[in-house]
mmCIF file of C-alpha atoms in Angstrom:
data_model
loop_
_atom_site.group_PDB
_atom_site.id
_atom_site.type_symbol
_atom_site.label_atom_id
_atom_site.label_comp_id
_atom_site.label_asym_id
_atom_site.label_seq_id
_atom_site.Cartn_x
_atom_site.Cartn_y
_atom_site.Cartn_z
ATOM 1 C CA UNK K 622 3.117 -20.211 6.618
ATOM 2 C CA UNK K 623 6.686 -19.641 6.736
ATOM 3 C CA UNK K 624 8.065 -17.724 3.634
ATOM 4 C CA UNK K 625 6.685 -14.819 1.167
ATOM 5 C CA UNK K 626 6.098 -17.273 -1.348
ATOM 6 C CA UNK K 627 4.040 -19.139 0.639
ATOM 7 C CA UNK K 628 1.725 -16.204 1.173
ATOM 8 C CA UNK K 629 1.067 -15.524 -2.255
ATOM 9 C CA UNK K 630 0.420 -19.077 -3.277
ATOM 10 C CA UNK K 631 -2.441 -18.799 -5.493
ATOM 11 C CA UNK K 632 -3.507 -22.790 -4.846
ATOM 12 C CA UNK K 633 -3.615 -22.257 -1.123
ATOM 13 C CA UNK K 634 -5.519 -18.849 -1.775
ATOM 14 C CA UNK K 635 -8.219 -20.807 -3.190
ATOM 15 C CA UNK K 636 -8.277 -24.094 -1.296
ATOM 16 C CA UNK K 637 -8.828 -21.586 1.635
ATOM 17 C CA UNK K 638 -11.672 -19.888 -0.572
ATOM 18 C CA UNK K 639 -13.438 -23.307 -1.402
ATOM 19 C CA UNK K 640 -13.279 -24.247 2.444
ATOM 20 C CA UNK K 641 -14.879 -20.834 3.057
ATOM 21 C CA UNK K 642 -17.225 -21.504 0.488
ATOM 22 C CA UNK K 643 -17.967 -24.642 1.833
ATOM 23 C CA UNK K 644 -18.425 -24.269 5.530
ATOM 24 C CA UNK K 645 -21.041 -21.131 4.622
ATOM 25 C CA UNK K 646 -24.633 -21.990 5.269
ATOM 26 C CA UNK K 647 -26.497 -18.780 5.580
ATOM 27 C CA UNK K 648 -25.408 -15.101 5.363
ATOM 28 C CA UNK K 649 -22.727 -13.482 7.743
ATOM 29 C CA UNK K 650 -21.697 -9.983 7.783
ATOM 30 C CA UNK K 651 -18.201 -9.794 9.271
ATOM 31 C CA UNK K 652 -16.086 -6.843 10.000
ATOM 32 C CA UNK K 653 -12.705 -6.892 9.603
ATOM 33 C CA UNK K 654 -10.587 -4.631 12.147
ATOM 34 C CA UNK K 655 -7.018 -3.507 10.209
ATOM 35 C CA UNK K 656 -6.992 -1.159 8.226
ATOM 36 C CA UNK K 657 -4.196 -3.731 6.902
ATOM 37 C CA UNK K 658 -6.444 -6.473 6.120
ATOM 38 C CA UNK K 659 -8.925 -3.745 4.152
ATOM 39 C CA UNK K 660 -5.652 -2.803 2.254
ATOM 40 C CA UNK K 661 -4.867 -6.665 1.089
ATOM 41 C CA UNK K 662 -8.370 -7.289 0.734
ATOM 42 C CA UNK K 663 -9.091 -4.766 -1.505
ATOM 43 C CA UNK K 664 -5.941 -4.835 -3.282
ATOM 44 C CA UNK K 665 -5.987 -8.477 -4.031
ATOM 45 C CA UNK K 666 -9.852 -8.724 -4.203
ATOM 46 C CA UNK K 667 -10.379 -11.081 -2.274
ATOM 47 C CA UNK K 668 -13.729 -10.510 -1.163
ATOM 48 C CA UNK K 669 -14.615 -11.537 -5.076
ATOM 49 C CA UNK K 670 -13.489 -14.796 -4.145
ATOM 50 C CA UNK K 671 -15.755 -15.305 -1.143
ATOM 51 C CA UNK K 672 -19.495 -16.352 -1.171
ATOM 52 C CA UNK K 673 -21.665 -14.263 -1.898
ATOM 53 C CA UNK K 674 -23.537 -14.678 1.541
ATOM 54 C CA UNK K 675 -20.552 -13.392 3.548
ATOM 55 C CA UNK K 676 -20.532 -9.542 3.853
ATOM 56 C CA UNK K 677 -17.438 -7.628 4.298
ATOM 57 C CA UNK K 678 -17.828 -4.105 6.403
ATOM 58 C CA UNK K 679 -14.811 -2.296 6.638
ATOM 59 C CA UNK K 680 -14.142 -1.710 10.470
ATOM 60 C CA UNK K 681 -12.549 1.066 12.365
ATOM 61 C CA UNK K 682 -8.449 -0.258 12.219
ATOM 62 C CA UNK K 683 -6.995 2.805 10.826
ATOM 63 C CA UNK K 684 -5.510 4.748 12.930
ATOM 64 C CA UNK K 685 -5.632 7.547 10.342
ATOM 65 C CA UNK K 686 -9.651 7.044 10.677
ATOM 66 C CA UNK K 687 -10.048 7.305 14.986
ATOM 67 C CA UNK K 688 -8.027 10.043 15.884
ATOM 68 C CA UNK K 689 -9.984 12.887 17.240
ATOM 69 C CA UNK K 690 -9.796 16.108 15.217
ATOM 70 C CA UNK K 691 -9.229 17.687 18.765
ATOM 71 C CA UNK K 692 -5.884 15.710 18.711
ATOM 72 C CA UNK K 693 -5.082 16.793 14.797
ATOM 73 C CA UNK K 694 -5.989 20.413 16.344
ATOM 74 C CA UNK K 695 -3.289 20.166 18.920
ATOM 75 C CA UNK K 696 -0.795 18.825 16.289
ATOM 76 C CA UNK K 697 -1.277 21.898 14.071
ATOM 77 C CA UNK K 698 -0.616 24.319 16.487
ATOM 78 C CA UNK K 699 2.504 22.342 18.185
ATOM 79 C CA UNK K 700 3.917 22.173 14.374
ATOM 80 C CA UNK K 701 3.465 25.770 13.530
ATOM 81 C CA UNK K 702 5.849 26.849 16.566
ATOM 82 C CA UNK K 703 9.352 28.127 15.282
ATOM 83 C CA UNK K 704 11.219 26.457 17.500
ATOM 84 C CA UNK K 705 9.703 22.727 16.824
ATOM 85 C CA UNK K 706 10.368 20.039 14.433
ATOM 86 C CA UNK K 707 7.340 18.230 14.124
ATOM 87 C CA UNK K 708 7.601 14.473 12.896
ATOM 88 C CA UNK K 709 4.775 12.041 11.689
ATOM 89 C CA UNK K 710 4.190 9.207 9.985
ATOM 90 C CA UNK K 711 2.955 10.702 6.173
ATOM 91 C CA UNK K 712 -0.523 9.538 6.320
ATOM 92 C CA UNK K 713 -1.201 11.845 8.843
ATOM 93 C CA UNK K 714 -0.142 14.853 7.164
ATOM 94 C CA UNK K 715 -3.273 14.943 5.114
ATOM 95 C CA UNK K 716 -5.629 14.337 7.768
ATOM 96 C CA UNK K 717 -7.925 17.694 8.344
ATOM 97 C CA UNK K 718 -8.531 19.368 11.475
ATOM 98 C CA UNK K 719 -10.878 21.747 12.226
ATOM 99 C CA UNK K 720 -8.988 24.569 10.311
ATOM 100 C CA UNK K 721 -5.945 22.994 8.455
ATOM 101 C CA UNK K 722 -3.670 19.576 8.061
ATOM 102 C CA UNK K 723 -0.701 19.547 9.048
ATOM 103 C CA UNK K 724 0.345 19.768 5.129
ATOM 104 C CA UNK K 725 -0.782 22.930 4.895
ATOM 105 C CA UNK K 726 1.464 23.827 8.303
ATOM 106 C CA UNK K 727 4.588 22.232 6.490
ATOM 107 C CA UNK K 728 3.731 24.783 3.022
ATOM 108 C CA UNK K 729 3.372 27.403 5.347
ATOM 109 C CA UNK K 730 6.768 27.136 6.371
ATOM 110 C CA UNK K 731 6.711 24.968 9.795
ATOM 111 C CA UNK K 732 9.038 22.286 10.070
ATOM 112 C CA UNK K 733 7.086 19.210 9.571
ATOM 113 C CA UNK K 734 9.016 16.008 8.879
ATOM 114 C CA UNK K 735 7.824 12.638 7.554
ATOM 115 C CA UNK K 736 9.536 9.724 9.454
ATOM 116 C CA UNK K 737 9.325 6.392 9.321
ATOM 117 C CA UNK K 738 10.532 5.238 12.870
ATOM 118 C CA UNK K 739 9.832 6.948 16.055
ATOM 119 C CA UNK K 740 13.284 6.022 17.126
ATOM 120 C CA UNK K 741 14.274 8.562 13.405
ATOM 121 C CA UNK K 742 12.605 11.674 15.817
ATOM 122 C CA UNK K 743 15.147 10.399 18.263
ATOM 123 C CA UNK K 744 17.875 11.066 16.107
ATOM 124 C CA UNK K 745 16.526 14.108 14.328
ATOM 125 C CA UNK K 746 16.679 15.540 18.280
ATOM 126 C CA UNK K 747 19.939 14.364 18.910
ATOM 127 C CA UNK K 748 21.164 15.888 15.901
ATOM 128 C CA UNK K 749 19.419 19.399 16.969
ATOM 129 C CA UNK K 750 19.904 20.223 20.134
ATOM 130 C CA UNK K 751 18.684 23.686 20.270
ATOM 131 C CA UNK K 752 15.089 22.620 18.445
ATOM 132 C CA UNK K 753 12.363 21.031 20.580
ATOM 133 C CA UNK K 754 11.350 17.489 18.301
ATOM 134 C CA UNK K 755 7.718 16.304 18.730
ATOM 135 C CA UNK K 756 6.656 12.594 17.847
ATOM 136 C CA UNK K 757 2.937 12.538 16.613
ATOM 137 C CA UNK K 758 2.721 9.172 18.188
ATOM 138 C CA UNK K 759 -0.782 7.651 17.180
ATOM 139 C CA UNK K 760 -2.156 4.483 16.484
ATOM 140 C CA UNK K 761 -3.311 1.253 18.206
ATOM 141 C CA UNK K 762 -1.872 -1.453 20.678
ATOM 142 C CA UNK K 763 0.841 -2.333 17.990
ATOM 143 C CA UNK K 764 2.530 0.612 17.445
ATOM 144 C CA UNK K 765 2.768 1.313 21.330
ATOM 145 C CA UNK K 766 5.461 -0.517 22.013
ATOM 146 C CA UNK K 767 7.722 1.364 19.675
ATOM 147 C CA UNK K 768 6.702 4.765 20.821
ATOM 148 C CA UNK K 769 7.185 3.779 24.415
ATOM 149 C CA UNK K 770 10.789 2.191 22.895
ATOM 150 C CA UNK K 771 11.432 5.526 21.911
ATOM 151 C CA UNK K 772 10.818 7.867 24.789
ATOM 152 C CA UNK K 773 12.743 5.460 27.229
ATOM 153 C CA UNK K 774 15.741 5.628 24.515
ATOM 154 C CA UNK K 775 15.857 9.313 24.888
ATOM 155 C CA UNK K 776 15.552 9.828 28.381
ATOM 156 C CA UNK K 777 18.596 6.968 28.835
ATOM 157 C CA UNK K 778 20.042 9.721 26.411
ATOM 158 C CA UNK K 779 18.878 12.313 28.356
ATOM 159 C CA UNK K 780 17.485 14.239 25.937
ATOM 160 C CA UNK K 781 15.178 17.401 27.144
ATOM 161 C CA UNK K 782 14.335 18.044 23.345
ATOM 162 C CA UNK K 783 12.190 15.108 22.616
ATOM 163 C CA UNK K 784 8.420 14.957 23.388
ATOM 164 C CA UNK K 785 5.569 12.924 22.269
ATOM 165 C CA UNK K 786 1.943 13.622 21.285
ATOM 166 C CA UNK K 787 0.449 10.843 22.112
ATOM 167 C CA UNK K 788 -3.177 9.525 20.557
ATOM 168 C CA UNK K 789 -2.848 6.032 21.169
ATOM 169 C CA UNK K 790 -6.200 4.043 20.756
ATOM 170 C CA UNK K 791 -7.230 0.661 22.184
ATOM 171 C CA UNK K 792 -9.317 -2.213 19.357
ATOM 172 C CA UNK K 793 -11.379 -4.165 22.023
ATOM 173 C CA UNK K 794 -13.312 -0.957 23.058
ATOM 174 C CA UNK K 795 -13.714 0.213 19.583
ATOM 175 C CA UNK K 796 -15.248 -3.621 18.680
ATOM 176 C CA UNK K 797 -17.372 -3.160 21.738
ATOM 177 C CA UNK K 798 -19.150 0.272 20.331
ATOM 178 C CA UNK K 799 -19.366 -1.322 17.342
ATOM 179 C CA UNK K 800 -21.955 -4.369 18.852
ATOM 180 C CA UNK K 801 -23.275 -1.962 21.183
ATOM 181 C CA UNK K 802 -24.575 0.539 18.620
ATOM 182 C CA UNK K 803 -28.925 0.234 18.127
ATOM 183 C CA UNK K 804 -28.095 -0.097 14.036
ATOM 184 C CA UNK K 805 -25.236 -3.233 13.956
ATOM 185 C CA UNK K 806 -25.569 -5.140 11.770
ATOM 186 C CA UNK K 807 -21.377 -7.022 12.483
ATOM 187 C CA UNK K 808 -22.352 -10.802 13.501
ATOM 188 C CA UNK K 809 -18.502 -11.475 13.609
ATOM 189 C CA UNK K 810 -15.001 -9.968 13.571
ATOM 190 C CA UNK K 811 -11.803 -10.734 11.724
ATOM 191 C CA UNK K 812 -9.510 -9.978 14.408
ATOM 192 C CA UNK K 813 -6.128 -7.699 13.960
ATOM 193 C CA UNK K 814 -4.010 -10.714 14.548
ATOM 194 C CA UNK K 815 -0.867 -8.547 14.964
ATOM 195 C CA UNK K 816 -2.698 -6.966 18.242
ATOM 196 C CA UNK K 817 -3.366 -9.886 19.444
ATOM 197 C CA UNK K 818 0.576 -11.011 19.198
ATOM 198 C CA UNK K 819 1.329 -8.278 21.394
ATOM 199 C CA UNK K 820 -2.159 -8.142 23.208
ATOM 200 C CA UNK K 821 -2.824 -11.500 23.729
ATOM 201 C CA UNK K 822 -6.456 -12.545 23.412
ATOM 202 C CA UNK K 823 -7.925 -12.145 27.044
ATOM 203 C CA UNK K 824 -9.330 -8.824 26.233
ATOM 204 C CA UNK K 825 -11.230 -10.214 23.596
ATOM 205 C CA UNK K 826 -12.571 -12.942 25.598
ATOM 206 C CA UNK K 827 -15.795 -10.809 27.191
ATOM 207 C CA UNK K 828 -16.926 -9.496 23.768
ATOM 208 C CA UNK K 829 -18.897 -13.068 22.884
ATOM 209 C CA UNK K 830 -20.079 -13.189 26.835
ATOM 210 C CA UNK K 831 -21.877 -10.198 26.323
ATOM 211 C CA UNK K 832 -23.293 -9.978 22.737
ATOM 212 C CA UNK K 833 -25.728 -12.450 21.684
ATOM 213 C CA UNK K 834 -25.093 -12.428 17.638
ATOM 214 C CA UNK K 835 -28.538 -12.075 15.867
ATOM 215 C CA UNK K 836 -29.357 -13.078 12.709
ATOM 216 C CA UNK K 837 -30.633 -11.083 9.621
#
């Protein structure tokens, strides 16, 4: 797969489906990881195109969905200081803690901003100086990288104004609650392949060693 096109080429969609189709002999229930791949999956309806004895279960990828209220708790109060502008990706804004969102902090006058980089809360404390910027910095193995990108870029600025709260969340230990809870039901996983790319797949490798997959 090389271009866009490519991607959305319906014949290859459903070759892939009738290979699927074909290679199913009893029932599966598989989890897929990404909040991504629930996205597509949904959106294109895909899982309408599967057999019927595969099972999609939407699985715990978002990091929207796995950070700890305690953490949306912290991010309230740190945004409802005067003297901070608070950034965030925008699909955390909505996300309740135990009393408020950060929405609500942003109508209530604090200076909540949506951004779309880390490396924009960079700038934003570059450009103020005299205001202390926080970057809500949350989200799994793939969005690490940039975060870290971004604190390292403004300490070789030397900025003192630019801070992160961090909620970063790792996908192997969340697949391993998963199999280890009483009431699973998961017999397989379709892996985040973008965590893998900057992952790898050792960490993965344990998680067959130590579940037997039962059948239902």
């Amino acid at each position: 797969m090389k271009y866009v096109d490519e991607y959305r080429d319906a014949a290859a969609v459903r070759q892939l489906a009738d290979a699927i189709r074909a290679a199913t002999g009893r029932p599966w229930s598989i989890m897929e990881i990404c909040g991504g791949q629930t996205h597509a999956i949904l959106r294109f309806a895909l899982d309408e195109m599967l057999p019927r004895e595969i099972t999609l279960i939407h699985g715990p990828g978002c990091p929207v969905c796995v950070t700890p209220i305690e953490m949306i708790d912290k991010a309230v109060v740190i945004a409802g200081r005067p003297e901070v502008i608070f950034c965030s990706f925008g699909d955390m804004l909505r996300v309740p803690g135990s009393r408020k969102d950060l929405f609500t902090v942003k109508s209530e006058g604090g200076d909540v901003r949506i951004v779309y980089s880390p490396m924009d809360a960079v700038a934003l404390a570059q450009k103020h100086p005299e205001r202390q910027v926080v970057f809500f910095a949350v989200g799994f193995e793939t969005t690490a990288p940039a975060n870290a990108m971004a604190v390292a870029h403004a300490a070789r600025l030397g900025l003192e104004n630019f801070s992160a709260l961090v909620s970063h969340v790792l996908v192997p230990p969340a697949m391993r609650a998963v199999l280890a809870s009483p009431e699973n039901r998961v017999q397989g996983f379709l892996a985040a392949g973008h965590v893998c790319t900057v992952t790898g797949m050792r960490e993965y490798e344990p998680l067959p060693q130590s579940f037997t997959c039962r059948s239902w």
